[in-house]
Short mmCIF file of C-alpha atoms in Angstrom, two decimals:
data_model
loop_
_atom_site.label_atom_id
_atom_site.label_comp_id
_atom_site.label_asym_id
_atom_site.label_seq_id
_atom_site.Cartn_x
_atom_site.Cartn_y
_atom_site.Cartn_z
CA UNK E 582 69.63 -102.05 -73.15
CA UNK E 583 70.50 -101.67 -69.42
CA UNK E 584 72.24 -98.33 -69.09
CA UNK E 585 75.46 -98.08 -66.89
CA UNK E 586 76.66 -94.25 -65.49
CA UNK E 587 80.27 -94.42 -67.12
CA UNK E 588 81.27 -91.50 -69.02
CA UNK E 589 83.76 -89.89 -71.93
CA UNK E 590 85.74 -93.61 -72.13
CA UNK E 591 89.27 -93.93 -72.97
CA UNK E 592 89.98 -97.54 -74.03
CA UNK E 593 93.36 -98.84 -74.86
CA UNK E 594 93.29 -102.06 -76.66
CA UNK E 595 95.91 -104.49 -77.10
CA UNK E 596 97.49 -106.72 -79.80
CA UNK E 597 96.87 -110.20 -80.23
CA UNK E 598 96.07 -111.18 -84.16
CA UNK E 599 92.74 -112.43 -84.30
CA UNK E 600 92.19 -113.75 -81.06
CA UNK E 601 92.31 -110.11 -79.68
CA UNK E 602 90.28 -108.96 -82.96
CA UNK E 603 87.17 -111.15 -81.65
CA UNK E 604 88.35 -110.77 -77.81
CA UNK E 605 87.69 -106.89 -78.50
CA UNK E 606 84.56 -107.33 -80.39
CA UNK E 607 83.21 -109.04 -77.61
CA UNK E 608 83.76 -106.21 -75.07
CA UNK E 609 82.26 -104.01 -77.58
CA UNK E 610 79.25 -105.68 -77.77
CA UNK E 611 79.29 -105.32 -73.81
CA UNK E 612 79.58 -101.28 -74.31
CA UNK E 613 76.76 -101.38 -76.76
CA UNK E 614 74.02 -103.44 -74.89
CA UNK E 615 74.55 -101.28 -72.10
CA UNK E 616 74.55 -97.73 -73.99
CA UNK E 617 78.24 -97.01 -74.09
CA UNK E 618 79.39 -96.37 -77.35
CA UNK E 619 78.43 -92.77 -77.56
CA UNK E 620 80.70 -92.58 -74.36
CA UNK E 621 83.99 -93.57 -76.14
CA UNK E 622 86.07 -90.24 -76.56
CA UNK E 623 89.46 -91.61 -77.27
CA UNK E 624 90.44 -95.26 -78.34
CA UNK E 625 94.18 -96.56 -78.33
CA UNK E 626 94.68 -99.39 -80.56
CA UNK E 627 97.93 -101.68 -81.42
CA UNK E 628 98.24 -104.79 -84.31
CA UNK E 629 94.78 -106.60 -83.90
CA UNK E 630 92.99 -103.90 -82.20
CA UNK E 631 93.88 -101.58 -84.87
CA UNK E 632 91.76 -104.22 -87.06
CA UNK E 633 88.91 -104.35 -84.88
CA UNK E 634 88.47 -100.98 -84.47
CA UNK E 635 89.26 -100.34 -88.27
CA UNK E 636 86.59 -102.69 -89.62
CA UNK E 637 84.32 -101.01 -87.38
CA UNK E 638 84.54 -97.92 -88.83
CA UNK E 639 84.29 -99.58 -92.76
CA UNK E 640 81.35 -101.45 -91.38
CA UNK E 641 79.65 -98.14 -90.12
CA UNK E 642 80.50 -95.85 -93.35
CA UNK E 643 83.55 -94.39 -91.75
CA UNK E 644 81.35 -92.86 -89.05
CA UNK E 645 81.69 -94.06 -84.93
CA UNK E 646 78.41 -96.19 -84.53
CA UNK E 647 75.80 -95.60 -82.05
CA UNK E 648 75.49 -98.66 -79.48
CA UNK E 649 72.28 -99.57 -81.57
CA UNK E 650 73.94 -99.40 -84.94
CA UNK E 651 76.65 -101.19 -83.48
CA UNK E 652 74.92 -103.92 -82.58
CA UNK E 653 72.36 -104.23 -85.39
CA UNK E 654 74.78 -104.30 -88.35
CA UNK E 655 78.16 -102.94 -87.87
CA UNK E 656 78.33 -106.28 -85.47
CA UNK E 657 77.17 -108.67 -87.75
CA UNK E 658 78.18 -107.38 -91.11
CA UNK E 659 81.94 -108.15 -89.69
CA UNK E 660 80.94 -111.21 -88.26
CA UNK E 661 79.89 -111.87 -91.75
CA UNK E 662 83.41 -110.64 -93.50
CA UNK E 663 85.92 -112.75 -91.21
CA UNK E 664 84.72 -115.40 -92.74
CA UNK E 665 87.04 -114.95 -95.21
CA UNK E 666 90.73 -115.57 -94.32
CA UNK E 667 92.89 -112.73 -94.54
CA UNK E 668 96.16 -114.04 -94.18
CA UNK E 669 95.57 -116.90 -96.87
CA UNK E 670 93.78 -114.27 -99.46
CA UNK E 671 96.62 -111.78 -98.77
CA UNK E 672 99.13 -115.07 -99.29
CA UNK E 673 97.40 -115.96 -102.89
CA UNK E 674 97.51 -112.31 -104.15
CA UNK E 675 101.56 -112.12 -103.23
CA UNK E 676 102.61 -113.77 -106.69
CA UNK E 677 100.77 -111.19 -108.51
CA UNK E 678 102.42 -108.77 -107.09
CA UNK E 679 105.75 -108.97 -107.56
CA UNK E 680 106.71 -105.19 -106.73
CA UNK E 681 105.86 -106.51 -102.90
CA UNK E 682 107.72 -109.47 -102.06
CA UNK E 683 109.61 -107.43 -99.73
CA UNK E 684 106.54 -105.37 -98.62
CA UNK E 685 104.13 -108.21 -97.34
CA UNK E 686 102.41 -105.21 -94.90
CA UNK E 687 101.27 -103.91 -98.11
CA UNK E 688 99.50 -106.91 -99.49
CA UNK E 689 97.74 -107.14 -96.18
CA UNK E 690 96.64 -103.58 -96.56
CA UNK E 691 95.38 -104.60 -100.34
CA UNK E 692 93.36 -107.57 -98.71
CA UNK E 693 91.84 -105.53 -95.81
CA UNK E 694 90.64 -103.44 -99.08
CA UNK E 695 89.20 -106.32 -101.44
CA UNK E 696 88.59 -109.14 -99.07
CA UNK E 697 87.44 -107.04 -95.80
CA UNK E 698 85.75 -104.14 -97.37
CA UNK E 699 87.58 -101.79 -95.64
CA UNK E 700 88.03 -98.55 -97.12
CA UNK E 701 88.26 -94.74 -96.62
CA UNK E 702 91.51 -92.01 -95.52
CA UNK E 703 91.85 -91.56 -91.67
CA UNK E 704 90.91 -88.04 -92.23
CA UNK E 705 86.93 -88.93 -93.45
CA UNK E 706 86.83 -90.48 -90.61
CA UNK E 707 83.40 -88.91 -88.34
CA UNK E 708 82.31 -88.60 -84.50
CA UNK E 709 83.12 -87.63 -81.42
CA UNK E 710 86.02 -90.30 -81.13
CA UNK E 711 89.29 -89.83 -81.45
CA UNK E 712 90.98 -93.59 -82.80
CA UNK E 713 95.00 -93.41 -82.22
CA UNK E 714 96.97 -96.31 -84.07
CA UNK E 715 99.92 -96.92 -82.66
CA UNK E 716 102.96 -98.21 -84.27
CA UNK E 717 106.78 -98.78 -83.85
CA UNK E 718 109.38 -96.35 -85.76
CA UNK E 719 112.43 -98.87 -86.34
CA UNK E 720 114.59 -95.67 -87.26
CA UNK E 721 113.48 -93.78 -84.39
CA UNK E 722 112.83 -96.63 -81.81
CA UNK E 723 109.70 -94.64 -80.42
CA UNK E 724 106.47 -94.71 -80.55
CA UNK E 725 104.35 -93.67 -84.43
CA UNK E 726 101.20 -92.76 -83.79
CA UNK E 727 98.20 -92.26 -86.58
CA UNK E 728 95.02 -90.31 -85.63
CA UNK E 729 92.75 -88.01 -87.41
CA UNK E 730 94.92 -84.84 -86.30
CA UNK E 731 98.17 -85.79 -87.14
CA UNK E 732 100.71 -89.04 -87.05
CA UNK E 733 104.08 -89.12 -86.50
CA UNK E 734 106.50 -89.75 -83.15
CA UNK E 735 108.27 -87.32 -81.58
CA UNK E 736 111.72 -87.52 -82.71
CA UNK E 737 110.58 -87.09 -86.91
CA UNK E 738 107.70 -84.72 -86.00
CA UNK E 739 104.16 -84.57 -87.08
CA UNK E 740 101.98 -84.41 -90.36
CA UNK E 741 98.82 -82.24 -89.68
CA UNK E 742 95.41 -84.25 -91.04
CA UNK E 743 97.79 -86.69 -92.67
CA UNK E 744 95.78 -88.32 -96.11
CA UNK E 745 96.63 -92.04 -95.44
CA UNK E 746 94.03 -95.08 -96.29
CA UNK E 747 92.71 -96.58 -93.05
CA UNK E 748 93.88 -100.24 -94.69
CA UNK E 749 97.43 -99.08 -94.69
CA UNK E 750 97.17 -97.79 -90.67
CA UNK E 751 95.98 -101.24 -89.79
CA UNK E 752 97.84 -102.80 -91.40
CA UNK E 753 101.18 -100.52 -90.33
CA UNK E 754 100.15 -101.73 -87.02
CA UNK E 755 99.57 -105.08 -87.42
CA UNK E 756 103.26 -105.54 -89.78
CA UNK E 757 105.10 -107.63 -87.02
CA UNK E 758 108.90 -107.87 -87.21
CA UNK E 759 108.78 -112.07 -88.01
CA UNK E 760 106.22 -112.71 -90.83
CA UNK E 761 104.84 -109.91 -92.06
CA UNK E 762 107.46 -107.08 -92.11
CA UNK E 763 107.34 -102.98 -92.09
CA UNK E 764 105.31 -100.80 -93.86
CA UNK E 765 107.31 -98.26 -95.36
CA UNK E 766 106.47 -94.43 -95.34
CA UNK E 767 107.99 -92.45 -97.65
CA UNK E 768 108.21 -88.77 -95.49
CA UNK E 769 108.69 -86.74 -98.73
CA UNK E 770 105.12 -87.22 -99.44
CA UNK E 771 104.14 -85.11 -96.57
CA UNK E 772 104.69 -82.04 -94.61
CA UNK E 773 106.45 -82.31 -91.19
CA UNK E 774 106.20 -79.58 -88.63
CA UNK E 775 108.26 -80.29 -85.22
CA UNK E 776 106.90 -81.71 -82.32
CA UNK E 777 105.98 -80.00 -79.13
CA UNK E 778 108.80 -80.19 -77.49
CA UNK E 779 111.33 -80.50 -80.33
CA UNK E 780 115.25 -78.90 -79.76
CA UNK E 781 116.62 -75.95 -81.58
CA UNK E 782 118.47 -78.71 -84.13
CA UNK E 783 115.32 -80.40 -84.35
CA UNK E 784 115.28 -80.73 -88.97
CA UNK E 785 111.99 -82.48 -90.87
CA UNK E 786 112.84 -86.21 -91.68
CA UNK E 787 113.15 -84.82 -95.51
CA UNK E 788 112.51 -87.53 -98.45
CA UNK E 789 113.47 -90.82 -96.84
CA UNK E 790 111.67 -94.14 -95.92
CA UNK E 791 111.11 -94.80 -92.12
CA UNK E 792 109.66 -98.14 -91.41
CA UNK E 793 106.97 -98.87 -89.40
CA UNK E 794 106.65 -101.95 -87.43
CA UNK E 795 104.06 -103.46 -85.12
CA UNK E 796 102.93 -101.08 -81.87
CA UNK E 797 103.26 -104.13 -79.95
CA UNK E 798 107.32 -103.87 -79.70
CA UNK E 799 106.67 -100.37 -78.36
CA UNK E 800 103.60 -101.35 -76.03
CA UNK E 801 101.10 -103.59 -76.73
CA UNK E 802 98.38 -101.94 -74.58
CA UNK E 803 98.84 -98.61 -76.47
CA UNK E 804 98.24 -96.66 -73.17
CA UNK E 805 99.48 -93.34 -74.03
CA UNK E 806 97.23 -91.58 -75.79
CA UNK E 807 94.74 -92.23 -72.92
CA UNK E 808 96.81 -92.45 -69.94
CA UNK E 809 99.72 -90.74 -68.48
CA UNK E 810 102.51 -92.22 -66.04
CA UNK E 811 103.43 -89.05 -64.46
CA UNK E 812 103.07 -87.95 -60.77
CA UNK E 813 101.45 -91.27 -60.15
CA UNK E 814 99.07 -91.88 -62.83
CA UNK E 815 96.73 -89.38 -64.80
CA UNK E 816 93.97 -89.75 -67.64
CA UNK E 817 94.55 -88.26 -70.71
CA UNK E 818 92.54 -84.63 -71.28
CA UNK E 819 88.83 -85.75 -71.99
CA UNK E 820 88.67 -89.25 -70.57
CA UNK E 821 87.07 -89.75 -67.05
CA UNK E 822 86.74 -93.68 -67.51
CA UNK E 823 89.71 -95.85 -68.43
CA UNK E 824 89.27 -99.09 -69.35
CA UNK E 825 91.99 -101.66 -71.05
CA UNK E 826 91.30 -104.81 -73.03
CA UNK E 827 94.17 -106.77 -73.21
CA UNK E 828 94.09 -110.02 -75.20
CA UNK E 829 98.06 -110.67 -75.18
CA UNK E 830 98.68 -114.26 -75.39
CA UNK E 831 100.58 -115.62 -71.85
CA UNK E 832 104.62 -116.15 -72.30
CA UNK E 833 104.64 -119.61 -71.83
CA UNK E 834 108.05 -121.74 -70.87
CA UNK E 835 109.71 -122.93 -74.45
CA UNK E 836 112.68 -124.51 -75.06
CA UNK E 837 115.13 -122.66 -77.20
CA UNK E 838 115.25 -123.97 -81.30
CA UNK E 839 119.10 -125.20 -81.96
CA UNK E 840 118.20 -124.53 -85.73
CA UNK E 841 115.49 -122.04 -85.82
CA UNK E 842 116.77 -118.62 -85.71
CA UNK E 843 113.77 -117.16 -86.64
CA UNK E 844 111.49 -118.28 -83.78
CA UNK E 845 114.46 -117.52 -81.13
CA UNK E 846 114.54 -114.05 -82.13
CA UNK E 847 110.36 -113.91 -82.30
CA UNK E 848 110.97 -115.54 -78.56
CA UNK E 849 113.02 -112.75 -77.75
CA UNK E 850 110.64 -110.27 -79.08
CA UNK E 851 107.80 -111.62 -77.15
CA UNK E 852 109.67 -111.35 -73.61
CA UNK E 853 110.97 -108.21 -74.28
CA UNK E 854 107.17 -107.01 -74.74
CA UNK E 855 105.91 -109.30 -72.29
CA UNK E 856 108.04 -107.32 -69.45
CA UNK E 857 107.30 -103.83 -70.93
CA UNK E 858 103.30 -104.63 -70.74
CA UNK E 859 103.91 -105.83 -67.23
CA UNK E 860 105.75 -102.91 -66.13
CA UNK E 861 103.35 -100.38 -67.37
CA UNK E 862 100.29 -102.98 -66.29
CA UNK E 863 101.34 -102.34 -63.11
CA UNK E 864 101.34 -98.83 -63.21
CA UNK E 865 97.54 -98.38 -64.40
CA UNK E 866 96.51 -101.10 -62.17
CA UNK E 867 97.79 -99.10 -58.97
CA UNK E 868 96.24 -95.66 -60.91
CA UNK E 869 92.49 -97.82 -60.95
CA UNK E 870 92.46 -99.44 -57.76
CA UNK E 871 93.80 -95.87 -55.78
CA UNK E 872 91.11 -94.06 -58.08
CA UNK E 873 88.18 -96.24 -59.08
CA UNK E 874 88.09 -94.54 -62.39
CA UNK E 875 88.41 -97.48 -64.62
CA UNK E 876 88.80 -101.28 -65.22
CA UNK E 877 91.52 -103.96 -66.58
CA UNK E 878 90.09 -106.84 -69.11
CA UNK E 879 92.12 -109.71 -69.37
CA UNK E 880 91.73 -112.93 -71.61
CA UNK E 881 92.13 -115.73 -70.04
CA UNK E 882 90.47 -114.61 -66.57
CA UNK E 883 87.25 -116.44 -66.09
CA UNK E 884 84.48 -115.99 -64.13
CA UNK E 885 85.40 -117.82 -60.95
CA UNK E 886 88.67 -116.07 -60.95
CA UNK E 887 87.59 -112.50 -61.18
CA UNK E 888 85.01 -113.20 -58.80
CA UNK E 889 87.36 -114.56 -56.29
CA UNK E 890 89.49 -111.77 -56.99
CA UNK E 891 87.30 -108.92 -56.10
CA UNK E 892 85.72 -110.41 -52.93
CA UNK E 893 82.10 -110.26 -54.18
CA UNK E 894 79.41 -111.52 -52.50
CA UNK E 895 78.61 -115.19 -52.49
CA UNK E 896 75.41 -114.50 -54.51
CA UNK E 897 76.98 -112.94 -56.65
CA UNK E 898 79.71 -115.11 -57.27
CA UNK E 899 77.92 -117.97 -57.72
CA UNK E 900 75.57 -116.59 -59.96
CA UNK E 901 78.24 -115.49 -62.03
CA UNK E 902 79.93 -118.67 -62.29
CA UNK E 903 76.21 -120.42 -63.58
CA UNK E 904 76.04 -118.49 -66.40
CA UNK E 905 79.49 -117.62 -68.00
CA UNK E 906 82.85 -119.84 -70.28
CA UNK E 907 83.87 -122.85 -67.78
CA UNK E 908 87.60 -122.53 -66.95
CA UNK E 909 88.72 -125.15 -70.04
CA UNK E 910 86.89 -123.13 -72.29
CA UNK E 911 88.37 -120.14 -70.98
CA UNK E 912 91.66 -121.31 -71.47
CA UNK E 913 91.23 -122.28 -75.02
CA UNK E 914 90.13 -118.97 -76.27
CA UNK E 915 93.33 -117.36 -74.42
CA UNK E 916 95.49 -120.06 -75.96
CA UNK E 917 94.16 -119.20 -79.28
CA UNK E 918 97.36 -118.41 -81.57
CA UNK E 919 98.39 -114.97 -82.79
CA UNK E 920 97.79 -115.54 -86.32
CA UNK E 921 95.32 -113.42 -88.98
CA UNK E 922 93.99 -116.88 -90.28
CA UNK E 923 90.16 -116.98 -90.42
CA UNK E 924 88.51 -118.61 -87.10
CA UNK E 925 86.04 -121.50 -87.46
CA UNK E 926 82.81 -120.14 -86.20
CA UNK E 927 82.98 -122.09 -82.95
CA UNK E 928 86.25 -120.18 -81.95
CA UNK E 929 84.94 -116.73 -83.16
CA UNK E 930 82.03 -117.49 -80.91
CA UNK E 931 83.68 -118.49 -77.80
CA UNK E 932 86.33 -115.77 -77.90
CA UNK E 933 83.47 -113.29 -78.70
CA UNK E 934 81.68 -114.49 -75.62
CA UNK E 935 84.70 -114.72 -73.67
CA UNK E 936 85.59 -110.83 -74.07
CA UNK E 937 81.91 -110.00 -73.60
CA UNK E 938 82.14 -112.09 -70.09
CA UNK E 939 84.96 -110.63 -69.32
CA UNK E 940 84.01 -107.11 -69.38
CA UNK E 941 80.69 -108.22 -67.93
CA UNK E 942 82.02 -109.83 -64.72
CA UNK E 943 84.57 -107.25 -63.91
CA UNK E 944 82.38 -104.18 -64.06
CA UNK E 945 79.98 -106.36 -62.08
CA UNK E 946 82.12 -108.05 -59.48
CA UNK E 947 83.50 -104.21 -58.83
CA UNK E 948 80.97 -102.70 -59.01
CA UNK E 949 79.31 -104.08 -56.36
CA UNK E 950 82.15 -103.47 -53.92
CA UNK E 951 82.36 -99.94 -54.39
CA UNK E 952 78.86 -100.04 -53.64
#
């Protein structure tokens, strides 16, 4: 493994189904061949991040895997579960469970158990990384967090070293508004105390339900836990690196469905969160090209493109071009739909490689002009 000087990483990894699942994995496997996973200090996660990073820590006994581990099995022991299709297992158990036809989130937290092997309470949990899961309070309209100190959003409060399985955080953050649904928390079960900065009326939630939706409505990036907007831009207490994977799908042009409600008011979710991303995109891009301290994946950029974007060298450039996705390639793994079905193993290899490329071109390409 070559080693590269980044330290104590805060990632922040975005949505996507299993194209950013795979996307992520990639850029993973691009920390651990050069050293970095025993750099990662915090890591953000919403909807298919939160499954990545999840089924890394069932594939690694609950514990944060060294680059080497990570690599040598926690790598291909997933490789090895996607090949059975979540979304069609969780689809087949749904008749035999009749106390969830309303509660599809928790079918897909039963087949993250059985068909995934994932397993465990956030608080087992081990290392020196903190994992936040972030999710969308529809009662509240802010942002839910999960992490191995507490969950909760700052309007209910917090639980302290809440005892939750990790399948029902993923899949919490994974429950999109059209097709999947909430997952619904019951607040009696735990003990609320009031957040930081709560008011003098501030009262725990009591014994209701709150629903949980996908993070994505909130933010699909899931940047706050590692970065803050204020005074210009700041990392998070603990992180010195920054760097965000985002495998968001591109809004494309569509022509509105005369009788389709469903997928009009999905196309209305998806701009709303396509100009939220932007505006906060914006705002960490100016924070990493002012301080250097980071770097922005995104699918769909290929080689030739990043290259051309950071002024490399021409030796560089070219070189980089030789050996990574051509452009049509590249645009087929970020076309790749949002959907938990099971990839073909031609598509989890390309968007694998693509992430990895990614990640590998950008450090490069930028690299070398800070040099």
């Amino acid at each position: 493994m070559i080693a590269i000087e980044i330290r104590n990483i805060g990632a922040a990894l975005s949505g996507g189904g299993i194209r950013a699942m795979v996307f992520h994995l990639g850029f993973f496997k691009w920390l651990a061949e050069h050293g970095l996973f025993e750099q990662v200090r915090k890591i953000s996660t919403v909807s298919g991040a939160s499954l990545c990073v999840g089924m890394v820590y069932a594939h690694s006994n609950l514990v944060w895997p060294t680059s080497e581990i990570f690599l040598s099995k926690t790598l291909p022991s997933i490789t090895d579960a996607l090949k059975t299709d979540l979304q069609l297992s969780a689809l087949l158990m749904l008749p035999f469970s009749p106390q969830h036809w309303n509660k599809r989130v928790n079918i897909i937290a039963k087949a993250l158990e059985r068909k995934w092997g994932v397993s465990g309470n956030l608080s087992q949990l081990s290392g020196n990384v903190m994992w936040y899961v972030n999710c969308t309070t529809f009662e509240t309209g802010k942002r839910f967090r999960f992490c191995q100190d507490d969950m909760g959003d700052y309007i209910l409060g917090y639980v302290k070293k809440p005892n939750i399985s990790v399948s029902n955080i993923m899949a919490a953050s994974a429950g999109f508004p059209i097709g999947i649904g909430p997952y619904a928390l019951k607040t009696g079960d735990f003990t609320w105390e009031p957040p930081r900065f709560a008011n003098e009326n501030w009262k725990p939630p009591g014994n209701r339900t709150v629903h949980l939706w996908d993070g994505g409505v909130y933010d699909n990036l899931g940047l706050e836990s590692v970065f803050k907007q204020d005074d210009g831009g700041k990392l998070s207490d603990g992180v010195e690196y920054l760097i965000i994977s985002n495998a968001s799908s591109p809004l494309q042009e569509q022509a509105r469905h005369k009788l389709r409600a469903l997928k009009n008011t999905k196309r209305l979710l998806d701009i709303s969160a396509d100009q939220v991303s932007a505006l906060r995109t914006r705002s960490v891009m100016d924070f990493i090209k002012r301080t250097k301290q980071g770097m922005y994946l995104k699918i769909g950029n290929s080689a030739d493109a990043i290259a051309q974007k950071s002024k490399c060298s021409k030796e560089l450039h070219s070189q980089i071009v030789s050996q990574c996705l051509p452009a049509e390639k590249v645009r087929r793994a970020m076309e790749y739909k949002t959907t938990l079905r099971r990839p073909s193993n031609e598509d989890f290899q390309l968007l694998l490689q693509h992430g990895y490329e990614v990640a590998d071109c950008t450090f490069h390409c930028y690299d070398e002009k800070k040099g």
